[in-house]
Amino acid sequence: MDKDCICENCEFREVVFSFLDDESVQHLCDNKEQQSFRKGEIIHNEGERITYFKYLKSGLIKLYRKTPSGDEQIVSITKPFEFVSNISIFSEERYKYSVAAVEDSVVCVVKLDFIKEIALKNGAFAMGLLSKVSKVNEKIISQTLDIRQKNLIGRVAYILLYFTNEIYNTQVFDLPVSRKEIADYIGMSTANVIRTLSDFKKEGIIRVFGKTIEIVDMRRLEIMAKIG
Amino acid sequence: MDKDCICENCEFREVVFSFLDDESVQHLCDNKEQQSFRKGEIIHNEGERITYFKYLKSGLIKLYRKTPSGDEQIVSITKPFEFVSNISIFSEERYKYSVAAVEDSVVCVVKLDFIKEIALKNGAFAMGLLSKVSKVNEKIISQTLDIRQKNLIGRVAYILLYFTNEIYNTQVFDLPVSRKEIADYIGMSTANVIRTLSDFKKEGIIRVFGKTIEIVDMRRLEIMAKIG
DNA sequence: CGCGGCTTTGATGTTCATCAAGTAAAGTGG
DNA sequence: CCACTTTACTTGATGAACATCAAAGCCGCG
């Protein structure tokens, strides 16, 4: 299915699979599969049975769920080397959250039982997983708390800084998500997200060309994120 | 230090330590220590170095952190068999969150290195930890999302139901926390939490005697939690 | 028995959601 | 490739939800 994916060199190996010997890695490699998703495609839906261990090789994904009233709550937007089938994978039968690609993405997929099998035999590997899972969860929780303590302006500023500093590492980037998705991420209304972006624009803090954002005055944006 | 704690019979054994043979359990038992905390006492502070694996034997604790402006954000209030030194323990050097007793509590303490050592040798044990950590984190995240999607009334109703159904399993209970702490938990102002409780009282949904709460009309409270 | 912290309630103002109406952009089918 | 349709974005006006402030009552503790 994929000659181009050579597990020995996979960057992910360092992250979780560093405790595996070459033989295990080879075995893993033989059992894995790569899947590509276009921007907007759903990788899996909440409620579906979990059978695969998935991680993001490239691209960008959002983790979210639907509220009873039908709108989305976005839990996290993350880039490669996070798990995709994350959070509930080692404790639940079924996904608690949906995952969708917000940019073209490649996901590497291994049967979950296979991972569990290795973990049972290899404590160091299991501890690697544990550490990684903890880290991912902690990030989600602390970001949620960070956002919760801020007002509208602070939240929008925070998200812009998140994209700049954590995702893209550039001052100019294309927003991978719609205004509505930002709203669903930070728990505000779409209209107010747009309004705040407009305000930042008027004050010369950012420049906006459709989806493209340029952070002009990083300093002031950081202040807005802090005091807001 | 504690003859009264016989690990072989510890209820916690079922939760995480079920994969250990008697010998390991004995070893664990020899290396553990029990600590008691009075209501209000701090078990550990964010920023402190993590050296112990701690779990709650009895009582009730809150997990929280301080915002830059000085007030508390309560992440979780949980009862026995949750980890206390939770979330960051397997991924960080230092606590990201503080833990304090909201009722008189007993915490069981083992050197973290000791736990790690066992986990490295015993994959099943490590996987048990992983499963437990995942579950705890997932609960925190989903509760946070549940709360986020509700308004003031829904949030207060939700918390009351949480105490009734998840913590105490009775219709009548003593609130273990102040009104302010509820506010810090659900992300609303103290005054409005109190106001909402008063409204519930006036409408005959609950009865209030100081810290003692009685849920009178469970059905309506559930409706308030759902629609709010 | 008096002081300080927690609780309660009312009045006021701010923040934010909602609604509406219009514009731009992006898909869709001929 | 263009007309058409739909979806995303934008802005203003309005009202609701909630925070804040203030003053008073209550309770526990020294």
Short mmCIF file of C-alpha atoms (C1' of nucleotides) in Angstrom, two decimals:
data_model
loop_
_atom_site.label_atom_id
_atom_site.label_comp_id
_atom_site.label_asym_id
_atom_site.label_seq_id
_atom_site.Cartn_x
_atom_site.Cartn_y
_atom_site.Cartn_z
CA MET A 1 0.00 0.00 0.00
CA ASP A 2 2.80 2.43 0.73
CA LYS A 3 6.39 1.95 -0.19
CA ASP A 4 7.02 5.57 0.70
CA CYS A 5 6.43 5.02 4.36
CA ILE A 6 9.54 3.54 5.84
CA CYS A 7 8.91 3.05 9.49
CA GLU A 8 12.55 2.85 10.43
CA ASN A 9 12.81 6.50 9.55
CA CYS A 10 9.40 7.62 10.67
CA GLU A 11 9.59 10.71 12.81
CA PHE A 12 6.94 9.22 14.98
CA ARG A 13 9.24 6.49 16.02
CA GLU A 14 11.11 8.90 18.24
CA VAL A 15 7.94 10.01 19.90
CA VAL A 16 6.43 6.77 21.05
CA PHE A 17 8.17 3.91 19.40
CA SER A 18 11.65 4.64 20.59
CA PHE A 19 11.49 1.72 22.99
CA LEU A 20 10.93 -0.78 20.25
CA ASP A 21 13.71 -2.83 18.75
CA ASP A 22 14.10 -2.93 14.99
CA GLU A 23 12.30 -6.21 14.72
CA SER A 24 9.18 -4.92 16.42
CA VAL A 25 9.27 -1.81 14.31
CA GLN A 26 9.47 -3.97 11.21
CA HIS A 27 6.54 -6.00 12.42
CA LEU A 28 4.63 -2.83 13.09
CA CYS A 29 5.51 -1.55 9.69
CA ASP A 30 4.13 -4.65 8.03
CA ASN A 31 0.88 -4.19 9.88
CA LYS A 32 0.29 -0.56 9.30
CA GLU A 33 -1.54 1.34 6.67
CA GLN A 34 -1.48 4.93 5.51
CA GLN A 35 -4.62 6.90 4.80
CA SER A 36 -4.98 10.28 3.15
CA PHE A 37 -7.70 12.76 3.90
CA ARG A 38 -8.63 15.92 2.09
CA LYS A 39 -9.30 19.12 3.96
CA GLY A 40 -12.75 18.80 5.45
CA GLU A 41 -12.95 15.02 5.37
CA ILE A 42 -13.95 13.18 8.49
CA ILE A 43 -11.42 10.71 9.82
CA HIS A 44 -13.80 9.17 12.27
CA ASN A 45 -17.02 10.00 14.05
CA GLU A 46 -17.86 9.96 17.71
CA GLY A 47 -19.69 6.78 18.60
CA GLU A 48 -17.81 4.59 16.16
CA ARG A 49 -16.02 1.56 17.45
CA ILE A 50 -12.32 2.02 18.09
CA THR A 51 -10.27 -0.63 16.36
CA TYR A 52 -7.25 1.28 15.17
CA PHE A 53 -4.46 3.19 16.70
CA LYS A 54 -4.06 6.24 14.50
CA TYR A 55 -1.57 9.03 14.48
CA LEU A 56 -1.15 12.05 12.33
CA LYS A 57 1.81 11.96 9.97
CA SER A 58 1.18 15.25 8.23
CA GLY A 59 -1.51 17.85 8.01
CA LEU A 60 -3.74 19.34 10.66
CA ILE A 61 -6.80 17.95 12.36
CA LYS A 62 -9.57 19.04 14.66
CA LEU A 63 -10.98 17.03 17.51
CA TYR A 64 -14.60 17.89 18.22
CA ARG A 65 -18.00 16.74 19.27
CA LYS A 66 -21.58 17.67 18.53
CA THR A 67 -23.78 19.18 21.20
CA PRO A 68 -27.39 17.99 21.55
CA SER A 69 -28.48 21.19 19.83
CA GLY A 70 -26.37 20.29 16.84
CA ASP A 71 -23.44 22.65 16.84
CA GLU A 72 -19.82 21.71 17.23
CA GLN A 73 -17.54 22.05 20.19
CA ILE A 74 -13.96 21.94 19.07
CA VAL A 75 -11.71 20.40 21.69
CA SER A 76 -8.38 20.71 20.00
CA ILE A 77 -6.63 21.49 16.75
CA THR A 78 -3.33 19.68 16.48
CA LYS A 79 -0.53 18.97 14.15
CA PRO A 80 1.51 15.85 13.48
CA PHE A 81 2.68 13.30 15.97
CA GLU A 82 -0.32 13.61 18.13
CA PHE A 83 -2.53 10.63 18.25
CA VAL A 84 -5.60 11.04 16.19
CA SER A 85 -7.72 8.39 17.80
CA ASN A 86 -6.83 10.06 20.98
CA ILE A 87 -8.06 10.48 24.54
CA SER A 88 -10.50 7.61 24.80
CA ILE A 89 -8.51 5.07 22.84
CA PHE A 90 -7.15 3.16 25.82
CA SER A 91 -10.16 3.43 28.04
CA GLU A 92 -13.24 3.29 25.86
CA GLU A 93 -14.86 1.02 23.33
CA ARG A 94 -16.06 3.85 21.16
CA TYR A 95 -14.85 7.28 20.17
CA LYS A 96 -16.06 10.09 22.36
CA TYR A 97 -15.00 12.67 19.81
CA SER A 98 -14.93 13.07 16.08
CA VAL A 99 -11.80 13.88 14.15
CA ALA A 100 -11.68 15.72 10.84
CA ALA A 101 -8.90 17.03 8.65
CA VAL A 102 -8.71 20.82 8.55
CA GLU A 103 -5.84 20.58 6.10
CA ASP A 104 -4.93 17.74 3.76
CA SER A 105 -3.65 15.10 6.11
CA VAL A 106 -2.00 11.72 6.20
CA VAL A 107 -2.80 9.35 8.98
CA CYS A 108 -0.91 6.20 9.87
CA VAL A 109 -3.04 3.37 11.08
CA VAL A 110 -2.26 0.21 13.05
CA LYS A 111 -4.66 -2.24 14.60
CA LEU A 112 -5.11 -1.19 18.21
CA ASP A 113 -4.92 -4.78 19.42
CA PHE A 114 -1.54 -4.97 17.86
CA ILE A 115 -0.32 -1.98 19.85
CA LYS A 116 -1.83 -3.33 23.02
CA GLU A 117 -0.13 -6.64 22.45
CA ILE A 118 3.27 -5.01 22.18
CA ALA A 119 2.58 -2.85 25.21
CA LEU A 120 1.73 -5.86 27.31
CA LYS A 121 5.05 -7.42 26.50
CA ASN A 122 7.09 -4.25 26.59
CA GLY A 123 6.66 -2.12 29.67
CA ALA A 124 8.93 0.64 28.42
CA PHE A 125 6.82 0.97 25.33
CA ALA A 126 3.68 1.08 27.43
CA MET A 127 5.20 3.79 29.58
CA GLY A 128 6.07 5.73 26.45
CA LEU A 129 2.44 5.57 25.44
CA LEU A 130 1.36 6.58 28.91
CA SER A 131 3.64 9.57 28.91
CA LYS A 132 2.45 10.65 25.48
CA VAL A 133 -1.21 10.22 26.31
CA SER A 134 -0.76 12.20 29.49
CA LYS A 135 0.96 14.99 27.67
CA VAL A 136 -1.70 15.23 24.99
CA ASN A 137 -4.49 15.27 27.53
CA GLU A 138 -2.75 17.81 29.69
CA LYS A 139 -2.33 20.13 26.75
CA ILE A 140 -6.02 19.95 26.00
CA ILE A 141 -7.02 20.58 29.58
CA SER A 142 -4.66 23.47 30.15
CA GLN A 143 -5.60 25.13 26.88
CA THR A 144 -9.26 24.81 27.77
CA LEU A 145 -8.59 26.46 31.12
CA ASP A 146 -6.48 29.17 29.51
CA ILE A 147 -9.30 30.01 27.16
CA ARG A 148 -11.98 29.83 29.82
CA GLN A 149 -10.37 32.52 31.91
CA LYS A 150 -10.27 35.04 29.08
CA ASN A 151 -12.86 37.30 27.55
CA LEU A 152 -13.72 37.58 23.86
CA ILE A 153 -10.74 39.71 22.91
CA GLY A 154 -8.33 37.62 24.93
CA ARG A 155 -9.61 34.42 23.39
CA VAL A 156 -9.31 35.58 19.82
CA ALA A 157 -5.82 36.92 20.50
CA TYR A 158 -4.90 33.63 22.17
CA ILE A 159 -6.02 31.58 19.19
CA LEU A 160 -4.14 33.75 16.74
CA LEU A 161 -1.02 33.35 18.85
CA TYR A 162 -1.64 29.63 18.99
CA PHE A 163 -1.68 29.36 15.23
CA THR A 164 1.35 31.60 14.87
CA ASN A 165 3.51 30.12 17.57
CA GLU A 166 2.42 26.53 17.94
CA ILE A 167 1.15 25.50 14.54
CA TYR A 168 2.82 27.50 11.80
CA ASN A 169 5.80 29.29 13.33
CA THR A 170 5.33 32.22 10.99
CA GLN A 171 3.79 35.65 11.26
CA VAL A 172 1.79 35.05 8.10
CA PHE A 173 -0.41 32.03 7.70
CA ASP A 174 -3.61 30.81 6.12
CA LEU A 175 -6.28 30.19 8.68
CA PRO A 176 -7.07 26.49 8.31
CA VAL A 177 -10.54 26.93 9.72
CA SER A 178 -13.59 29.07 9.16
CA ARG A 179 -14.57 31.92 11.45
CA LYS A 180 -17.35 29.72 12.73
CA GLU A 181 -14.88 27.02 13.67
CA ILE A 182 -12.80 29.51 15.62
CA ALA A 183 -15.99 30.45 17.41
CA ASP A 184 -16.69 26.79 18.17
CA TYR A 185 -13.15 26.45 19.44
CA ILE A 186 -13.15 29.37 21.85
CA GLY A 187 -16.81 29.19 22.78
CA MET A 188 -17.97 32.48 21.36
CA SER A 189 -20.37 33.50 18.61
CA THR A 190 -19.21 33.67 15.01
CA ALA A 191 -20.29 37.29 14.65
CA ASN A 192 -18.21 38.36 17.62
CA VAL A 193 -15.15 36.51 16.45
CA ILE A 194 -15.37 38.34 13.15
CA ARG A 195 -15.97 41.63 14.89
CA THR A 196 -12.92 41.14 17.05
CA LEU A 197 -10.76 40.27 14.06
CA SER A 198 -12.00 43.45 12.41
CA ASP A 199 -11.11 45.43 15.50
CA PHE A 200 -7.60 43.97 15.55
CA LYS A 201 -7.32 44.90 11.91
CA LYS A 202 -8.48 48.48 12.49
CA GLU A 203 -5.97 48.86 15.28
CA GLY A 204 -3.16 47.63 13.07
CA ILE A 205 -2.46 44.53 15.14
CA ILE A 206 -3.12 42.14 12.29
CA ARG A 207 -3.69 42.26 8.56
CA VAL A 208 -6.41 40.12 6.99
CA PHE A 209 -6.86 38.97 3.42
CA GLY A 210 -9.66 36.47 3.50
CA LYS A 211 -8.21 33.40 5.13
CA THR A 212 -4.72 34.81 5.22
CA ILE A 213 -3.68 36.44 8.45
CA GLU A 214 -0.58 38.44 9.15
CA ILE A 215 0.42 39.24 12.67
CA VAL A 216 1.79 42.76 12.50
CA ASP A 217 2.15 43.71 16.13
CA MET A 218 2.97 40.59 18.07
CA ARG A 219 3.68 42.50 21.24
CA ARG A 220 0.25 44.05 21.40
CA LEU A 221 -1.45 40.79 20.49
CA GLU A 222 0.30 39.15 23.41
CA ILE A 223 -0.91 41.91 25.67
CA MET A 224 -4.46 41.46 24.43
CA ALA A 225 -4.22 37.75 25.07
CA LYS A 226 -2.92 38.36 28.56
CA ILE A 227 -5.21 41.07 29.81
CA GLY A 228 -8.29 39.86 27.98
CA MET B 1 3.20 3.82 59.94
CA ASP B 2 -0.10 2.18 59.25
CA LYS B 3 -1.07 -1.26 60.28
CA ASP B 4 -4.65 -0.50 59.32
CA CYS B 5 -3.88 -0.33 55.68
CA ILE B 6 -3.69 -3.82 54.37
CA CYS B 7 -2.88 -3.60 50.73
CA GLU B 8 -4.10 -7.06 49.89
CA ASN B 9 -7.58 -5.85 50.64
CA CYS B 10 -7.24 -2.34 49.38
CA GLU B 11 -10.11 -1.41 47.11
CA PHE B 12 -7.68 0.39 44.93
CA ARG B 13 -6.05 -2.84 44.05
CA GLU B 14 -8.92 -3.72 41.79
CA VAL B 15 -8.67 -0.46 39.99
CA VAL B 16 -5.07 -0.35 38.92
CA PHE B 17 -3.14 -2.95 40.76
CA SER B 18 -5.11 -5.93 39.62
CA PHE B 19 -2.31 -7.02 37.37
CA LEU B 20 0.15 -7.36 40.18
CA ASP B 21 0.92 -10.64 41.85
CA ASP B 22 0.77 -10.86 45.62
CA GLU B 23 4.48 -10.49 45.97
CA SER B 24 4.54 -7.18 44.13
CA VAL B 25 1.59 -5.98 46.12
CA GLN B 26 3.40 -6.84 49.32
CA HIS B 27 6.43 -4.99 48.10
CA LEU B 28 4.26 -2.03 47.24
CA CYS B 29 2.66 -2.19 50.63
CA ASP B 30 6.02 -2.04 52.35
CA ASN B 31 6.89 1.05 50.40
CA LYS B 32 3.74 3.03 50.81
CA GLU B 33 2.61 5.56 53.30
CA GLN B 34 -0.74 6.91 54.30
CA GLN B 35 -1.40 10.58 54.83
CA SER B 36 -4.43 12.28 56.32
CA PHE B 37 -5.67 15.70 55.39
CA ARG B 38 -8.29 17.84 57.04
CA LYS B 39 -10.94 19.59 55.03
CA GLY B 40 -9.28 22.61 53.46
CA GLU B 41 -5.71 21.35 53.68
CA ILE B 42 -3.56 21.43 50.62
CA ILE B 43 -2.20 18.09 49.46
CA HIS B 44 0.19 19.62 47.00
CA ASN B 45 0.71 22.82 45.09
CA GLU B 46 1.17 23.44 41.41
CA GLY B 47 4.82 23.88 40.61
CA GLU B 48 6.06 21.40 43.20
CA ARG B 49 8.23 18.54 42.07
CA ILE B 50 6.43 15.26 41.53
CA THR B 51 8.05 12.44 43.44
CA TYR B 52 5.11 10.44 44.66
CA PHE B 53 2.31 8.51 43.13
CA LYS B 54 -0.74 9.40 45.20
CA TYR B 55 -4.26 8.15 45.19
CA LEU B 56 -7.28 9.01 47.23
CA LYS B 57 -8.39 6.33 49.69
CA SER B 58 -11.23 8.25 51.25
CA GLY B 59 -12.62 11.74 51.28
CA LEU B 60 -13.06 14.24 48.49
CA ILE B 61 -10.57 16.48 46.76
CA LYS B 62 -10.47 19.35 44.34
CA LEU B 63 -8.00 19.79 41.52
CA TYR B 64 -7.40 23.42 40.68
CA ARG B 65 -5.01 26.08 39.58
CA LYS B 66 -4.53 29.76 40.16
CA THR B 67 -5.03 32.27 37.38
CA PRO B 68 -2.56 35.13 36.97
CA SER B 69 -5.15 37.43 38.53
CA GLY B 70 -5.17 35.27 41.61
CA ASP B 71 -8.47 33.44 41.62
CA GLU B 72 -8.97 29.72 41.37
CA GLN B 73 -10.05 27.63 38.46
CA ILE B 74 -11.36 24.31 39.69
CA VAL B 75 -10.71 21.56 37.20
CA SER B 76 -12.32 18.66 38.95
CA ILE B 77 -13.78 17.47 42.23
CA THR B 78 -13.38 13.75 42.68
CA LYS B 79 -13.82 10.99 45.15
CA PRO B 80 -11.76 7.91 45.98
CA PHE B 81 -9.79 5.80 43.60
CA GLU B 82 -8.88 8.63 41.40
CA PHE B 83 -5.29 9.56 41.27
CA VAL B 84 -4.53 12.62 43.23
CA SER B 85 -1.20 13.43 41.69
CA ASN B 86 -3.03 13.18 38.51
CA ILE B 87 -2.87 14.29 34.88
CA SER B 88 0.71 15.41 34.65
CA ILE B 89 2.28 12.72 36.78
CA PHE B 90 3.59 10.59 33.92
CA SER B 91 4.55 13.38 31.61
CA GLU B 92 5.80 16.27 33.68
CA GLU B 93 8.44 17.01 36.26
CA ARG B 94 6.23 19.29 38.28
CA TYR B 95 2.58 19.53 39.15
CA LYS B 96 0.50 21.62 36.82
CA TYR B 97 -2.37 21.73 39.28
CA SER B 98 -2.86 21.97 43.01
CA VAL B 99 -4.87 19.47 44.99
CA ALA B 100 -6.68 20.21 48.23
CA ALA B 101 -9.02 18.23 50.43
CA VAL B 102 -12.60 19.52 50.40
CA GLU B 103 -13.53 16.87 52.94
CA ASP B 104 -11.31 15.05 55.44
CA SER B 105 -9.30 12.76 53.22
CA VAL B 106 -6.81 9.95 53.31
CA VAL B 107 -4.24 9.67 50.60
CA CYS B 108 -2.05 6.70 49.90
CA VAL B 109 1.43 7.54 48.74
CA VAL B 110 4.11 5.52 46.95
CA LYS B 111 7.32 6.72 45.43
CA LEU B 112 6.62 7.38 41.77
CA ASP B 113 9.90 5.78 40.71
CA PHE B 114 8.74 2.65 42.37
CA ILE B 115 5.55 2.59 40.32
CA LYS B 116 7.47 3.32 37.15
CA GLU B 117 9.86 0.52 37.92
CA ILE B 118 7.05 -1.97 38.22
CA ALA B 119 5.40 -0.67 35.08
CA LEU B 120 8.56 -1.11 33.09
CA LYS B 121 8.70 -4.75 34.05
CA ASN B 122 5.00 -5.43 33.87
CA GLY B 123 3.26 -4.36 30.70
CA ALA B 124 -0.17 -5.34 31.93
CA PHE B 125 0.25 -3.11 34.92
CA ALA B 126 1.41 -0.28 32.72
CA MET B 127 -1.61 -0.75 30.50
CA GLY B 128 -3.83 -0.65 33.56
CA LEU B 129 -2.30 2.68 34.46
CA LEU B 130 -2.73 3.90 30.94
CA SER B 131 -6.36 2.93 30.89
CA LYS B 132 -7.00 4.59 34.22
CA VAL B 133 -5.17 7.77 33.30
CA SER B 134 -7.12 7.96 30.05
CA LYS B 135 -10.39 7.53 31.82
CA VAL B 136 -9.66 10.20 34.40
CA ASN B 137 -8.56 12.67 31.78
CA GLU B 138 -11.50 11.93 29.56
CA LYS B 139 -13.90 12.56 32.42
CA ILE B 140 -12.34 15.93 33.08
CA ILE B 141 -12.46 16.93 29.45
CA SER B 142 -16.00 15.82 28.82
CA GLN B 143 -17.27 17.46 31.98
CA THR B 144 -15.56 20.67 31.00
CA LEU B 145 -17.25 20.53 27.62
CA ASP B 146 -20.60 19.68 29.18
CA ILE B 147 -20.38 22.70 31.41
CA ARG B 148 -19.14 24.99 28.67
CA GLN B 149 -22.16 24.42 26.53
CA LYS B 150 -24.62 25.40 29.25
CA ASN B 151 -25.78 28.73 30.62
CA LEU B 152 -25.80 29.77 34.27
CA ILE B 153 -28.92 27.87 35.23
CA GLY B 154 -27.85 24.76 33.37
CA ARG B 155 -24.44 24.81 34.98
CA VAL B 156 -25.71 25.12 38.52
CA ALA B 157 -28.24 22.37 37.90
CA TYR B 158 -25.52 20.21 36.38
CA ILE B 159 -23.28 20.59 39.41
CA LEU B 160 -26.06 19.78 41.83
CA LEU B 161 -26.81 16.66 39.84
CA TYR B 162 -23.14 15.83 39.81
CA PHE B 163 -22.96 15.91 43.59
CA THR B 164 -26.20 13.99 43.96
CA ASN B 165 -25.57 11.30 41.38
CA GLU B 166 -21.83 10.94 41.13
CA ILE B 167 -20.48 11.88 44.53
CA TYR B 168 -23.04 11.22 47.24
CA ASN B 169 -25.77 9.07 45.74
CA THR B 170 -28.37 10.70 47.93
CA GLN B 171 -30.96 13.41 47.48
CA VAL B 172 -29.72 15.19 50.60
CA PHE B 173 -26.10 16.11 51.06
CA ASP B 174 -23.80 18.69 52.58
CA LEU B 175 -22.16 20.82 49.96
CA PRO B 176 -18.46 20.17 50.48
CA VAL B 177 -17.50 23.47 48.91
CA SER B 178 -18.34 27.13 49.28
CA ARG B 179 -20.54 28.99 46.84
CA LYS B 180 -17.42 30.67 45.59
CA GLU B 181 -15.83 27.32 44.83
CA ILE B 182 -18.88 26.26 42.86
CA ALA B 183 -18.50 29.48 40.95
CA ASP B 184 -14.83 28.70 40.32
CA TYR B 185 -15.82 25.26 39.17
CA ILE B 186 -18.46 26.26 36.65
CA GLY B 187 -16.87 29.53 35.59
CA MET B 188 -19.53 31.93 36.83
CA SER B 189 -19.62 34.65 39.48
CA THR B 190 -20.33 33.77 43.09
CA ALA B 191 -23.28 36.15 43.28
CA ASN B 192 -24.97 34.52 40.33
CA VAL B 193 -24.45 31.02 41.66
CA ILE B 194 -26.16 32.07 44.87
CA ARG B 195 -28.94 33.79 42.98
CA THR B 196 -29.58 30.69 40.94
CA LEU B 197 -29.67 28.48 44.02
CA SER B 198 -32.18 30.91 45.51
CA ASP B 199 -34.28 30.69 42.36
CA PHE B 200 -34.24 26.89 42.49
CA LYS B 201 -35.31 27.15 46.11
CA LYS B 202 -38.15 29.53 45.35
CA GLU B 203 -39.39 27.23 42.63
CA GLY B 204 -39.35 24.27 44.98
CA ILE B 205 -36.70 22.37 43.05
CA ILE B 206 -34.31 22.21 45.99
CA ARG B 207 -34.29 22.95 49.69
CA VAL B 208 -31.34 24.72 51.25
CA PHE B 209 -30.20 24.89 54.85
CA GLY B 210 -26.82 26.53 54.79
CA LYS B 211 -24.48 23.96 53.31
CA THR B 212 -27.10 21.25 53.28
CA ILE B 213 -28.91 20.75 50.03
CA GLU B 214 -31.91 18.59 49.36
CA ILE B 215 -32.95 17.82 45.83
CA VAL B 216 -36.73 17.89 45.90
CA ASP B 217 -37.66 17.75 42.25
CA MET B 218 -35.02 15.72 40.47
CA ARG B 219 -37.00 15.65 37.25
CA ARG B 220 -37.13 19.40 36.91
CA LEU B 221 -33.49 19.78 37.90
CA GLU B 222 -32.56 17.42 35.11
CA ILE B 223 -34.60 19.46 32.69
CA MET B 224 -32.88 22.65 33.82
CA ALA B 225 -29.50 20.98 33.34
CA LYS B 226 -30.48 19.84 29.89
CA ILE B 227 -32.08 22.94 28.44
CA GLY B 228 -29.83 25.44 30.26
"C1'" DC C 1 -19.51 39.14 72.05
"C1'" DG C 2 -17.25 41.23 68.48
"C1'" DC C 3 -14.70 40.55 64.37
"C1'" DG C 4 -14.02 38.66 59.70
"C1'" DG C 5 -15.39 35.80 56.23
"C1'" DC C 6 -19.16 33.70 53.78
"C1'" DT C 7 -23.71 34.44 52.05
"C1'" DT C 8 -27.59 36.94 50.23
"C1'" DT C 9 -30.15 40.39 47.54
"C1'" DG C 10 -30.82 44.47 44.78
"C1'" DA C 11 -29.26 47.88 41.45
"C1'" DT C 12 -26.34 49.00 37.68
"C1'" DG C 13 -23.46 48.46 33.72
"C1'" DT C 14 -20.74 45.56 30.50
"C1'" DT C 15 -20.15 41.90 27.65
"C1'" DC C 16 -21.75 39.06 24.57
"C1'" DA C 17 -25.43 36.52 21.71
"C1'" DT C 18 -28.86 37.09 18.54
"C1'" DC C 19 -31.15 38.90 14.66
"C1'" DA C 20 -31.17 40.94 10.30
"C1'" DA C 21 -29.54 42.42 5.97
"C1'" DG C 22 -26.13 42.87 2.85
"C1'" DT C 23 -21.63 41.47 0.51
"C1'" DA C 24 -18.12 38.44 -0.91
"C1'" DA C 25 -16.57 33.98 -2.04
"C1'" DA C 26 -16.88 29.38 -3.31
"C1'" DG C 27 -19.09 25.57 -5.21
"C1'" DT C 28 -22.46 23.51 -8.93
"C1'" DG C 29 -24.51 22.42 -13.08
"C1'" DG C 30 -25.37 23.51 -17.70
"C1'" DC D 1 -16.56 29.09 -18.47
"C1'" DC D 2 -20.41 31.50 -17.02
"C1'" DA D 3 -24.78 31.91 -14.53
"C1'" DC D 4 -26.71 30.34 -10.46
"C1'" DT D 5 -26.93 28.77 -5.84
"C1'" DT D 6 -25.26 28.22 -1.68
"C1'" DT D 7 -22.23 29.01 1.96
"C1'" DA D 8 -19.13 32.01 4.41
"C1'" DC D 9 -18.24 36.51 5.95
"C1'" DT D 10 -19.26 41.24 7.60
"C1'" DT D 11 -21.52 45.05 10.09
"C1'" DG D 12 -24.99 47.33 12.77
"C1'" DA D 13 -28.73 47.40 16.04
"C1'" DT D 14 -31.02 45.31 19.86
"C1'" DG D 15 -31.73 42.74 23.95
"C1'" DA D 16 -30.45 39.10 27.15
"C1'" DA D 17 -27.23 37.13 30.14
"C1'" DC D 18 -24.03 37.81 33.27
"C1'" DA D 19 -20.41 40.42 36.14
"C1'" DT D 20 -19.69 43.84 39.28
"C1'" DC D 21 -20.59 46.78 43.05
"C1'" DA D 22 -22.61 47.74 47.31
"C1'" DA D 23 -24.96 47.03 51.58
"C1'" DA D 24 -26.85 44.17 54.82
"C1'" DG D 25 -27.48 39.71 57.33
"C1'" DC D 26 -25.56 35.48 59.05
"C1'" DC D 27 -22.42 32.30 61.05
"C1'" DG D 28 -18.42 30.55 63.20
"C1'" DC D 29 -14.42 31.40 65.77
"C1'" DG D 30 -11.34 33.44 68.80
#
